[in-house]
Structure formats: structure tokens, C-alpha cells
PDB file of C-alpha atoms in Angstrom:
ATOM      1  CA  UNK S 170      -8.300  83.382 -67.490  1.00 34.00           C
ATOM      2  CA  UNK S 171     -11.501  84.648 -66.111  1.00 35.00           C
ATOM      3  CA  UNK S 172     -12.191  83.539 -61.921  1.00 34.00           C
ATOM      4  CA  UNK S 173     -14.797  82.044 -60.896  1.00 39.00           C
ATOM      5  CA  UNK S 174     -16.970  85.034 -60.000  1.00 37.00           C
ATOM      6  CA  UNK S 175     -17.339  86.012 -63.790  1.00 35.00           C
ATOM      7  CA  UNK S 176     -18.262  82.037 -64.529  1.00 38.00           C
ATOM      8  CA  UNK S 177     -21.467  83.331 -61.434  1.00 39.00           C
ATOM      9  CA  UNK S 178     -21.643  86.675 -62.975  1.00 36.00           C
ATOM     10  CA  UNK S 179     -24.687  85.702 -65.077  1.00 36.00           C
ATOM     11  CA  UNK S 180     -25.792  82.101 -63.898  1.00 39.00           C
ATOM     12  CA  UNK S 181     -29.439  81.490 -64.322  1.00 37.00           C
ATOM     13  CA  UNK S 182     -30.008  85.229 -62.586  1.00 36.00           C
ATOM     14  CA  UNK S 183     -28.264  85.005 -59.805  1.00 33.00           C
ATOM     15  CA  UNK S 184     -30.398  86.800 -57.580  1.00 37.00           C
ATOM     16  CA  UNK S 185     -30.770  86.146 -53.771  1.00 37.00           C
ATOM     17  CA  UNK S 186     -33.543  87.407 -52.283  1.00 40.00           C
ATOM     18  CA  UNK S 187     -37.305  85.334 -51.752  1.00 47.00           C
ATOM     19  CA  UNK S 188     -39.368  84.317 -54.557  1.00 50.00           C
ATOM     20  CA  UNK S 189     -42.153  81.670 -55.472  1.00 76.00           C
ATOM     21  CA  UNK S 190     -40.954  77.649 -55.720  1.00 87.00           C
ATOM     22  CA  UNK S 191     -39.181  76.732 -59.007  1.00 89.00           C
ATOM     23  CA  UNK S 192     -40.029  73.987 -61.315  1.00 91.00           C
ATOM     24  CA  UNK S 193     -37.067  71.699 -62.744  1.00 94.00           C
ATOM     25  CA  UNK S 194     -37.597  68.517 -64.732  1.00 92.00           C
ATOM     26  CA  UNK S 195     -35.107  65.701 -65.206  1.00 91.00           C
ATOM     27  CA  UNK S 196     -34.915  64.729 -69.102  1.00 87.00           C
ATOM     28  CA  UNK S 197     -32.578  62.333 -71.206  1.00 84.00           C
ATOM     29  CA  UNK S 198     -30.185  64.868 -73.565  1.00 80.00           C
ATOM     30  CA  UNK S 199     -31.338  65.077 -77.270  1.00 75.00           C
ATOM     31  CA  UNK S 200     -29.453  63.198 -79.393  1.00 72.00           C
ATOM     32  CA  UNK S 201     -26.620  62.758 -77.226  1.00 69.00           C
ATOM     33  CA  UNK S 202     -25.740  61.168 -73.995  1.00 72.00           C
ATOM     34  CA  UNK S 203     -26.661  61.577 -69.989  1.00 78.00           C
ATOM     35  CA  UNK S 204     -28.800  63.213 -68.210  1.00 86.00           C
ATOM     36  CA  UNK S 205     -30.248  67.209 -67.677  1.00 88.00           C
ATOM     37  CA  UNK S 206     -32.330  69.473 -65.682  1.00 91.00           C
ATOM     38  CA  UNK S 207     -34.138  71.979 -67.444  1.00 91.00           C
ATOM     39  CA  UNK S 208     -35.311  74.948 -65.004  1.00 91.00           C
ATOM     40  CA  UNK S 209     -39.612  75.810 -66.118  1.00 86.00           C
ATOM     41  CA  UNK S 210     -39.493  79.117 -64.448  1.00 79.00           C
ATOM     42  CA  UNK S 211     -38.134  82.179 -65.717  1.00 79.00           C
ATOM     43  CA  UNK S 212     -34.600  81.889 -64.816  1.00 78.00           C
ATOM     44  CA  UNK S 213     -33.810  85.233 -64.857  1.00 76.00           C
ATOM     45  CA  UNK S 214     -37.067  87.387 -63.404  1.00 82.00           C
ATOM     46  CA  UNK S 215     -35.979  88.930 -59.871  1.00 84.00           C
ATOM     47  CA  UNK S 216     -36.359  86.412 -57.363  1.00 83.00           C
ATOM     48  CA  UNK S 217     -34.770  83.601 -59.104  1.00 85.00           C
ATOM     49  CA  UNK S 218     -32.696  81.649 -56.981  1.00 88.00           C
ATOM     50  CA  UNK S 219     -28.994  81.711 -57.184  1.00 85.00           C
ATOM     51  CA  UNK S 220     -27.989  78.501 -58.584  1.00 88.00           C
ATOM     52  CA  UNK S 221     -24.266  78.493 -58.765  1.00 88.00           C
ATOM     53  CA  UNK S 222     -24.256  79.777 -55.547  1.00 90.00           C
ATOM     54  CA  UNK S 223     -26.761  77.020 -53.987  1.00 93.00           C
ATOM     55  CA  UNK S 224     -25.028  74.152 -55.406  1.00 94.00           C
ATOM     56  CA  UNK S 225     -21.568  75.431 -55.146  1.00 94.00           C
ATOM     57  CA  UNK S 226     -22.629  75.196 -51.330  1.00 95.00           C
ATOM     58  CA  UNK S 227     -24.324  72.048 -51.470  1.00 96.00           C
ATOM     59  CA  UNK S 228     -21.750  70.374 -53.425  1.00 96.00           C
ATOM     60  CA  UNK S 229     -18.628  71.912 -52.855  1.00 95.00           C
ATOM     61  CA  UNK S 230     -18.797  72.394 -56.504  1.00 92.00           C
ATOM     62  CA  UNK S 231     -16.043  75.148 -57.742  1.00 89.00           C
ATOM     63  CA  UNK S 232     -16.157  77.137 -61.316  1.00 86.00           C
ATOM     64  CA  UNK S 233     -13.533  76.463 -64.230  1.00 81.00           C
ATOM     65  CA  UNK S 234     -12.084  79.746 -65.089  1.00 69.00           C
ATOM     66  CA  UNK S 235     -12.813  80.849 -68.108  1.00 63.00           C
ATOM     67  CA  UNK S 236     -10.839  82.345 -71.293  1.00 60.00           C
ATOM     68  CA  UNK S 237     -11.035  85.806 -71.761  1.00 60.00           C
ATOM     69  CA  UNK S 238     -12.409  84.781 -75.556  1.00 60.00           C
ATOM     70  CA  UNK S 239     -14.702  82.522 -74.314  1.00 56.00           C
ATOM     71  CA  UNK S 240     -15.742  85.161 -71.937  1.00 54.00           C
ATOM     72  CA  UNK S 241     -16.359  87.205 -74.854  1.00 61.00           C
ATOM     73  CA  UNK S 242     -18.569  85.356 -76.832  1.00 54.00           C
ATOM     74  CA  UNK S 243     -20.786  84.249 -74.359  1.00 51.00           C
ATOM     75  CA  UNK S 244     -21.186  88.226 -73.104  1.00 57.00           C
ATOM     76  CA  UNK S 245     -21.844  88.611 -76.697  1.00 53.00           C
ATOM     77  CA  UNK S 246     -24.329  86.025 -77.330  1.00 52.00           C
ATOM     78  CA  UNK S 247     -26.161  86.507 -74.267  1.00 53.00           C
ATOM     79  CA  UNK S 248     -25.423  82.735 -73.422  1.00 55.00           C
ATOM     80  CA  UNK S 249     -23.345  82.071 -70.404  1.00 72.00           C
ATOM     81  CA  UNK S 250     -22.092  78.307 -69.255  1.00 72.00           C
ATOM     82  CA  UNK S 251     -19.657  77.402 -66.273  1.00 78.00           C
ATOM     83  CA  UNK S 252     -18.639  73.923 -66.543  1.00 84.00           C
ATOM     84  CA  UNK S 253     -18.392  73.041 -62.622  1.00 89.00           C
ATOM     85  CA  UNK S 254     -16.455  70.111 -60.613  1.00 90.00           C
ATOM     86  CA  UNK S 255     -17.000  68.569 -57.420  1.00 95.00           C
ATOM     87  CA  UNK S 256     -15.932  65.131 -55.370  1.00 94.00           C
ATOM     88  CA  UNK S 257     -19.048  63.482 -57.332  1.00 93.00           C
ATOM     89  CA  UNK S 258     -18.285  64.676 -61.080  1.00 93.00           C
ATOM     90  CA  UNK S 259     -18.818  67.831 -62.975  1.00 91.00           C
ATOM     91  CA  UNK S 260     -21.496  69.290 -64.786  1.00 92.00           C
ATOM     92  CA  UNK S 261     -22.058  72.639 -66.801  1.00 87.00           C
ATOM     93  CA  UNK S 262     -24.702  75.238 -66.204  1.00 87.00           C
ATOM     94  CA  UNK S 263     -26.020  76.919 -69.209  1.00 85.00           C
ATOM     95  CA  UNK S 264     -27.983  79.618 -69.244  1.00 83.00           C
ATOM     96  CA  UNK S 265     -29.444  81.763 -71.996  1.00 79.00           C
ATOM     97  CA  UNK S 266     -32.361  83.991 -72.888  1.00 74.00           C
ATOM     98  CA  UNK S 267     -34.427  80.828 -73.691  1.00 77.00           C
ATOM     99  CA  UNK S 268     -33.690  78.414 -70.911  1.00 81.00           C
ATOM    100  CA  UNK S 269     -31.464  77.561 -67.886  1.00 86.00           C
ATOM    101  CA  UNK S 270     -30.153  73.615 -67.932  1.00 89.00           C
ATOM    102  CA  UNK S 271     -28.055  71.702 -65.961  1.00 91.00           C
ATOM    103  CA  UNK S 272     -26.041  68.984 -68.374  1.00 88.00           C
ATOM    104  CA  UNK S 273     -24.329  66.499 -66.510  1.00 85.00           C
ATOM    105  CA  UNK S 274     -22.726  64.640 -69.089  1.00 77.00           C
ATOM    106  CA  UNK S 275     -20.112  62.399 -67.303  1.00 76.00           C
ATOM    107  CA  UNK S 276     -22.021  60.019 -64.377  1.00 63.00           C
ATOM    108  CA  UNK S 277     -25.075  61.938 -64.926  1.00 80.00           C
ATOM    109  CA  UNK S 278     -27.293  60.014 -63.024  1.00 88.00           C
ATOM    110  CA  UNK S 279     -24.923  59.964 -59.773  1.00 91.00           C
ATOM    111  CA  UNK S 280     -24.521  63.846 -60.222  1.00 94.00           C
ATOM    112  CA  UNK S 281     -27.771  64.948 -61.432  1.00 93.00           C
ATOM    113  CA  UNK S 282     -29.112  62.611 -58.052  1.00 94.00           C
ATOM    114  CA  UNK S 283     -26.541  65.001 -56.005  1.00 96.00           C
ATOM    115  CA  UNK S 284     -28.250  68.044 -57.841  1.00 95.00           C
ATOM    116  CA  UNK S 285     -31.220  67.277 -56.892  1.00 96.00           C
ATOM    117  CA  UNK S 286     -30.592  66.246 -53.120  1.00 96.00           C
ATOM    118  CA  UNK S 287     -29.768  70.186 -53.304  1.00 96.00           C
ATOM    119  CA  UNK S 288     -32.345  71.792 -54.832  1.00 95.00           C
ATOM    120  CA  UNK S 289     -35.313  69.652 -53.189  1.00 95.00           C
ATOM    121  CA  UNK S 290     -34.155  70.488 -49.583  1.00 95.00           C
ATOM    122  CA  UNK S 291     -33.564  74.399 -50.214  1.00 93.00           C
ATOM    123  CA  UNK S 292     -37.254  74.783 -49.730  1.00 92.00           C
ATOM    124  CA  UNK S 293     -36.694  76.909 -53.393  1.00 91.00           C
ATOM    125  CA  UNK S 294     -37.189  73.949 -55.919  1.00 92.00           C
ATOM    126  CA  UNK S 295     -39.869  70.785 -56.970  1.00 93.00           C
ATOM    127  CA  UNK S 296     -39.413  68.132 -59.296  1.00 93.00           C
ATOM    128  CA  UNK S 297     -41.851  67.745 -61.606  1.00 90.00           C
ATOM    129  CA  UNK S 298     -42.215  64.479 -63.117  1.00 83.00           C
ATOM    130  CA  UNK S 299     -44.813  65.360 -65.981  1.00 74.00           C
ATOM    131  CA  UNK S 300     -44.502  63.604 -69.104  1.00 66.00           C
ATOM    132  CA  UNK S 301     -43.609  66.478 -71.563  1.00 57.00           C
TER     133      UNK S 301
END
């Protein structure tokens, strides 16, 4: 099994330091079920806030490990995604060159709510509620 500081190895950039306000929108999954935040920035320029570290700290939210295959293909694919748990649910952060999105699939509303209630008061994140 892989620990939890490969699952933040690659997380939607996880750089530390400054950087403008982010953009996140709050949209219905495609053809599926619950609830996801999809990140407008570039996730991964320099600057980018850390965002397994800001809502493991918010939340209390800790990283499955994992597999050493799993590891693999998503080192090879250049997609990475930590499915995370805390006392209000679990949700999975998935990054790749295209996009970084938060899928809360189980409870979404209740966990994507606690999501938010992180992001907002960082001072590092808006919601944008823009149709589109």
C-alpha cells in the first residue's frame, strides 16, 4: 500500500506559497449521481493552493492508501485521485492535466457544504454561481 503522502504527492499542485483567488463551481455529476466541484483555475500553475492539505485540515479528512498498481497507473496516466474520509463522509479528489474536481458521491450535498465552509473562509477560494 502506498501512505497517504503519495495519495498528496500530486493533488491539484500542491503548492503552498501565495497566489491570486481560485474559482470553483458546484455542478450536478454527468450522468450519474451527487454532487462536484470543479476547480476554473489552473490547478497546477505555481501558486495553486494545496488542496489536500487545506481540507485535510479543515475537515480532519485523512487519505486511503493506495495500491502500489493503482499507484502506477495513475503516475502513468498523469491522472491522480485520493478518495478521502472524514466524520461527515468521504469524497475523492481527482486531478488530471485537464481539470481538478472534487466528487462527493455519498451525502454529497452535506459534504460538498463542508467543502465549501473550507475553501470560502481560506481567503484562497470563491464560488461562482454562473450558469455554465
Amino acid at each position: 500500500m502506498v501512505n497517504e503522502a503519495v495519495c498528496k504527492r500530486r493533488q491539484c499542485n500542491l503548492s503552498v506559497q501565495g497566489g491570486d483567488v481560485e474559482t470553483f463551481r458546484i455542478r450536478s455529476v454527468s450522468g450519474g449521481t451527487g454532487l462536484r466541484i470543479d476547480f476554473c483555475g489552473d490547478h497546477r500553475a505555481p501558486g495553486f493552493p494545496d488542496l489536500a492539505r487545506l481540507l485535510a485540515a479543515g475537515l480532519g479528512a485523512t487519505c486511503a492508501p493506495t495500491s502500489a498498481p493503482a499507484a502506477q497507473a495513475m503516475m502513468a496516466s498523469d491522472r491522480y485521485v485520493g478518495a478521502w474520509s472524514y466524520a461527515g463522509g468521504c469524497y475523492e479528489i481527482d486531478d488530471d492535466v485537464w481539470a481538478c474536481v472534487i466528487h462527493a458521491p455519498d451525502g454529497s450535498d452535506r459534504v460538498v457544504a463542508d467543502i465549501e465552509r473550507v475553501l470560502v473562509p481560506s481567503g484562497r477560494f470563491v464560488r461562482d454561481d454562473a450558469p455554465g
